[in-house]
Coordinates of C-alpha atoms and ligand atoms in Angstrom, one line a residue:
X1 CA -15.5 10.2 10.7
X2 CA -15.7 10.8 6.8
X3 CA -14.6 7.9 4.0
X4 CA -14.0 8.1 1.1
X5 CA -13.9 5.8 -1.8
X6 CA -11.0 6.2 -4.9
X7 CA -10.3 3.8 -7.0
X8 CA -9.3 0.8 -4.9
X9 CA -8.5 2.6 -2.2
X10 CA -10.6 3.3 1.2
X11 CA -9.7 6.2 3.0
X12 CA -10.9 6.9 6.8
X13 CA -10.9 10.4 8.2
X14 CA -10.3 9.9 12.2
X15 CA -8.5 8.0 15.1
X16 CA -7.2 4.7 14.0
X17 CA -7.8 2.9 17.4
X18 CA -11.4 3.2 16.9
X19 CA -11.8 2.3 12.9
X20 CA -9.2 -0.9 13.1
X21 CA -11.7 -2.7 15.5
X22 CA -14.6 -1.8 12.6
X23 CA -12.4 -3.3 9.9
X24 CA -11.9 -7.1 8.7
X25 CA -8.0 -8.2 8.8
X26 CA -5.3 -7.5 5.5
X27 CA -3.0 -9.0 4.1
X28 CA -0.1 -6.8 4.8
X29 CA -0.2 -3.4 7.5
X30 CA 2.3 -1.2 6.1
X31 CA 3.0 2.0 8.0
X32 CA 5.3 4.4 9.7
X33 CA 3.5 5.7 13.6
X34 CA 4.5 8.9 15.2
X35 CA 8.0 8.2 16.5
X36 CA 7.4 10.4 19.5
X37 CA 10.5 12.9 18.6
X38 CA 8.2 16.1 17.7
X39 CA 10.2 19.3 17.5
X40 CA 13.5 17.6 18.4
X41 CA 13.5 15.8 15.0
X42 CA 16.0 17.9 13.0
X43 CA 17.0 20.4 15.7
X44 CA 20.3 21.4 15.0
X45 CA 22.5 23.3 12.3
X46 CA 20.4 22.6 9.5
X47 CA 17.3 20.7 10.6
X48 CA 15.0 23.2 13.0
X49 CA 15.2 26.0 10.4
X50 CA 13.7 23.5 8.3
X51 CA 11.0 21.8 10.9
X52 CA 9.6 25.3 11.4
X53 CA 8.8 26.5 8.6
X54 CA 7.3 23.6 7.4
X55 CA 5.7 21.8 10.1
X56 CA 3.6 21.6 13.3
X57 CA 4.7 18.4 14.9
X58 CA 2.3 18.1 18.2
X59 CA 1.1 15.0 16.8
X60 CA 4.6 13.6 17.0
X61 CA 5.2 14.1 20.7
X62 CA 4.2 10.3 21.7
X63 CA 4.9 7.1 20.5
X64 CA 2.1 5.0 19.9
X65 CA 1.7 2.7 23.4
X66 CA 1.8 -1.0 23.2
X67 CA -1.9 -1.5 23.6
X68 CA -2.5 0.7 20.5
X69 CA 0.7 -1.1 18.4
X70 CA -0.8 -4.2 19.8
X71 CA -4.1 -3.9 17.7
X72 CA -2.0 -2.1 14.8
X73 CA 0.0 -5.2 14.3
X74 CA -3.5 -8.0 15.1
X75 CA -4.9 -5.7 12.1
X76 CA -2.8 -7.6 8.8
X77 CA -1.2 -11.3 8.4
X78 CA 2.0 -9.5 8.4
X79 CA 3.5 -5.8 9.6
X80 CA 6.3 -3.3 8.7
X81 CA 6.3 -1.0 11.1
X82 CA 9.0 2.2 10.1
X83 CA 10.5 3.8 13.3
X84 CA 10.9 0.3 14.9
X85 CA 14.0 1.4 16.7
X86 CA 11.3 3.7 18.6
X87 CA 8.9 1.0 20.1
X88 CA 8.7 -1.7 22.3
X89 CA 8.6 -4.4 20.2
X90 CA 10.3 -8.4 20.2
X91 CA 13.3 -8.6 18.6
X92 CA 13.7 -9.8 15.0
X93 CA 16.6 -10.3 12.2
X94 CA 13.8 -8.7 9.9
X95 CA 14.5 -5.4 9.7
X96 CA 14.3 -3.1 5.9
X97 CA 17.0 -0.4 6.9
X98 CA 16.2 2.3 4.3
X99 CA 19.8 4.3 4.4
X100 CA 18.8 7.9 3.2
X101 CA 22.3 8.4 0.9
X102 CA 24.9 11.1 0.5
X103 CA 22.5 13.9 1.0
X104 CA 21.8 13.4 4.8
X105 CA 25.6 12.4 5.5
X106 CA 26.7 14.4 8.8
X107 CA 23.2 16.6 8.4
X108 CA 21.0 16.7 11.8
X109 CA 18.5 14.0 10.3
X110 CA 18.8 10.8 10.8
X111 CA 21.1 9.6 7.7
X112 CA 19.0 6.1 7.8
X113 CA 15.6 4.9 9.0
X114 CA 14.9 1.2 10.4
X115 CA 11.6 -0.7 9.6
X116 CA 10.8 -3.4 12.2
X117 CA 8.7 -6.2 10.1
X118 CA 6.5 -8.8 11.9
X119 CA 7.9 -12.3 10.1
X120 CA 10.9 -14.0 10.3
X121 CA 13.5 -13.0 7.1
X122 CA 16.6 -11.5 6.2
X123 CA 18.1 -7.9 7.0
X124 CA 17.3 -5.4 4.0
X125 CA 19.4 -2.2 3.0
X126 CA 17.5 0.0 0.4
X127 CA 20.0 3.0 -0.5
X128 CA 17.6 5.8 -1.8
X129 CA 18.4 9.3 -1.6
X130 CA 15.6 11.4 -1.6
X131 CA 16.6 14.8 -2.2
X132 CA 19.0 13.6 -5.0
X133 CA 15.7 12.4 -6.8
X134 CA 14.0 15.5 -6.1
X135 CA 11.3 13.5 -4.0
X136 CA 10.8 16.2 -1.5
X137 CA 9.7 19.0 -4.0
X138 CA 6.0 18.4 -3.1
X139 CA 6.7 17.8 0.1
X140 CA 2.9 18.1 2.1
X141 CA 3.9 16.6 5.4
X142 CA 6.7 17.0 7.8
X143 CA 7.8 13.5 8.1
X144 CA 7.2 12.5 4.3
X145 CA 8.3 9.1 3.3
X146 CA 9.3 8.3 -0.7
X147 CA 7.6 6.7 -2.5
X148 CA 9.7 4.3 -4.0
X149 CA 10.7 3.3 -0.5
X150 CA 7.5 2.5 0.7
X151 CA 6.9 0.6 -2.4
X152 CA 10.0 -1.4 -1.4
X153 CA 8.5 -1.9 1.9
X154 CA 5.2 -3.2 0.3
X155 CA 7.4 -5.7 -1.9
X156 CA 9.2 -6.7 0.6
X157 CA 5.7 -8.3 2.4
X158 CA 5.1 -10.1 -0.8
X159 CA 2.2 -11.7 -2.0
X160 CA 0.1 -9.1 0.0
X161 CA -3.3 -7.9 -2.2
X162 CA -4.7 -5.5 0.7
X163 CA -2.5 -2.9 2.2
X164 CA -3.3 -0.8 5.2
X165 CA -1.7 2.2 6.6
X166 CA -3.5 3.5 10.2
X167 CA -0.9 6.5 10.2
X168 CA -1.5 7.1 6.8
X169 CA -0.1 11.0 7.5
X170 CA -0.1 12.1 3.2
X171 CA -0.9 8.9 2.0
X172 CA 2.7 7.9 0.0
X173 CA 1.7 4.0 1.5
X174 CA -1.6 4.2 -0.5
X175 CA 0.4 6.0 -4.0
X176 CA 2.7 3.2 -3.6
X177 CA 0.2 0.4 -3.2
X178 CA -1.9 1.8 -6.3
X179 CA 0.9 2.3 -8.2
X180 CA 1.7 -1.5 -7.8
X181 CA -1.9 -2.7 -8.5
X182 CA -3.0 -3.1 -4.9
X183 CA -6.0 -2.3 -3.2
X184 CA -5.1 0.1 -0.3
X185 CA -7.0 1.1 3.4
X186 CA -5.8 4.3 5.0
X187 CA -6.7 6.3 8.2
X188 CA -5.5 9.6 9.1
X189 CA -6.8 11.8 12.1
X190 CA -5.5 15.6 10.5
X191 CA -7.6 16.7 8.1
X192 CA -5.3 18.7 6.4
X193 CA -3.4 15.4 5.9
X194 CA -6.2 13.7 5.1
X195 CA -7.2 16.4 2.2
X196 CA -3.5 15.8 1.2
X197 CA -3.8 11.9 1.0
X198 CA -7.3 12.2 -1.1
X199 CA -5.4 14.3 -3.8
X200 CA -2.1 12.0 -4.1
X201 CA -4.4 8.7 -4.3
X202 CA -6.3 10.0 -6.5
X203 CA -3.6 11.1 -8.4
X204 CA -2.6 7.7 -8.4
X205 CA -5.8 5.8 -9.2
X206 CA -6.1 7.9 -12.6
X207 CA -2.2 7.5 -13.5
X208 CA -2.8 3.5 -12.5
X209 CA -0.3 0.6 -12.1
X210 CA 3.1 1.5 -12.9
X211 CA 5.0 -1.7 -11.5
X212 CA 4.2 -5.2 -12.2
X213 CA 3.2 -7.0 -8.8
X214 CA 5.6 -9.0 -7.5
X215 CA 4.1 -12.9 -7.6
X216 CA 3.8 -15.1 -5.1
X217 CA 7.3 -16.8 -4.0
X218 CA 7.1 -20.9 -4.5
X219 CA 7.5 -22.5 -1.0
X220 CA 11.5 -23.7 -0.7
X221 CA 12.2 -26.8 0.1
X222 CA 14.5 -27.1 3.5
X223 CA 17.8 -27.3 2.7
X224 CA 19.1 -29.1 5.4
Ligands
SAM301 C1 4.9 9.7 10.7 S1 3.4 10.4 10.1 C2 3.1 9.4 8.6 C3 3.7 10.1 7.4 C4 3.4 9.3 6.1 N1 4.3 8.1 6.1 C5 3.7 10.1 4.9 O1 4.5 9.8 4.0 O2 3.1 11.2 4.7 C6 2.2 9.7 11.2 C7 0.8 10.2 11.0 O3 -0.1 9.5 11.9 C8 -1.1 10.4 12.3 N2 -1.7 9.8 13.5 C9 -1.2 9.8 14.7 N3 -2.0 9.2 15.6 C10 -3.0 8.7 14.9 C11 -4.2 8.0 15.2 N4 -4.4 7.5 16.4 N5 -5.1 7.7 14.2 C12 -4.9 8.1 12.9 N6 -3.8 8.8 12.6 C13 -2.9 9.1 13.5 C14 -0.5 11.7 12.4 O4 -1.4 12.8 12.2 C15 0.6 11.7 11.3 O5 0.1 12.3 10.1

């Protein structure tokens, strides 16, 4: 196991189901598991091409079992777990349903992405095209999330200080969480994606907070 230390973020080198049990509980786990759909993500007219040259994707060919989600989700107060549609998991109306825009419309890709999220709460549609902004330019892992929507994800948890990723893959959780003045715990078993994550958060820690945090929401009264 290696850590290391940047800025407010603490980054673990190795297999999340044995650093969780080492680690006290956060605020918010924020993360997106192997979906277990390897080298059959983007087969097809214009995805495989794409998936290999880029991308070795034996790490994707399980989902995560309920035992191991089990002590993902017993790891923060509260959980948004991308690729919920994947897992066995109780049902909710809480779902963030990130819609990837006109540029995956009729591709081989999924055209939108569903986050399962551990409280009760509304249904959430983030419309963010990622290869209209250019996102995927420095693209240094096959199954890349933006970073604007995993900031939306980490709003969307609210008051939530700590954020922890235990798939961190290239670390776009942690960029996010830095870049909105949280502290950030990530664990990655690749090394290469590891090297990757160390680069982007630090990147992150010297550029600092970009977005003001959003503040704690006032308890409603019931309405009825
Ligand atoms: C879907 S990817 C995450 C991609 C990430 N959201 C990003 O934007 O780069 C899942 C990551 O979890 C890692 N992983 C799978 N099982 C793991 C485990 N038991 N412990 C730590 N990392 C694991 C894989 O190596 C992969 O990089």
């Amino acid at each position: 196991m290696r850590v290391e230390t940047i800025g407010d973020a603490t980054l673990y080198l190795g297999d999340c189901m044995e650093i969780l049990p080492t680690l006290a509980k956060v605020d918010a786990v924020i993360t997106d598991p192997p979906y277990g759909i390897g080298a059959s993500a983007g087969t097809g007219k214009y995805g495989r091409q794409k998936i290999e040259a880029t991308a070795d994707l034996r790490w994707d060919e399980a989902v995560p079992p309920p035992s191991d989600l089990a002590l993902v989700l017993a790891a923060g107060d509260r959980a948004v777990l991308f690729g919920g549609n994947y897992f066995e998991l109780r049902p909710t109306r809480n779902y963030l349903i990130w819609d990837k825009g006109a540029g995956f419309k009729g591709r081989d890709f999924a055209e939108c992405e569903l986050a399962w999220c551990s409280w009760d709460g509304n249904a959430r549609v983030l419309t963010y095209d990622p290869l209209a902004r250019g996102d995927y330019r420095e693209k240094v892992h096959p199954t890349q999330k933006p970073v604007a929507v995993m900031a939306w994800a980490i709003q969307h948890a609210g008051h939530a200080p700590v954020i922890l990723d235990p798939y961190m893959g290239s670390g776009t959780t942690g960029v996010a969480a830095l870049q909105l003045g949280r502290s950030f715990i990530g664990i990655e078993r690749e090394a290469k994606y590891f090297d990757s994550a160390c680069k982007r958060i630090e990147q992150a820690a010297n550029q600092g907070q970009l977005f003001e945090p959003a503040a704690p929401k006032p308890q409603q009264e019931a309405l009825l």
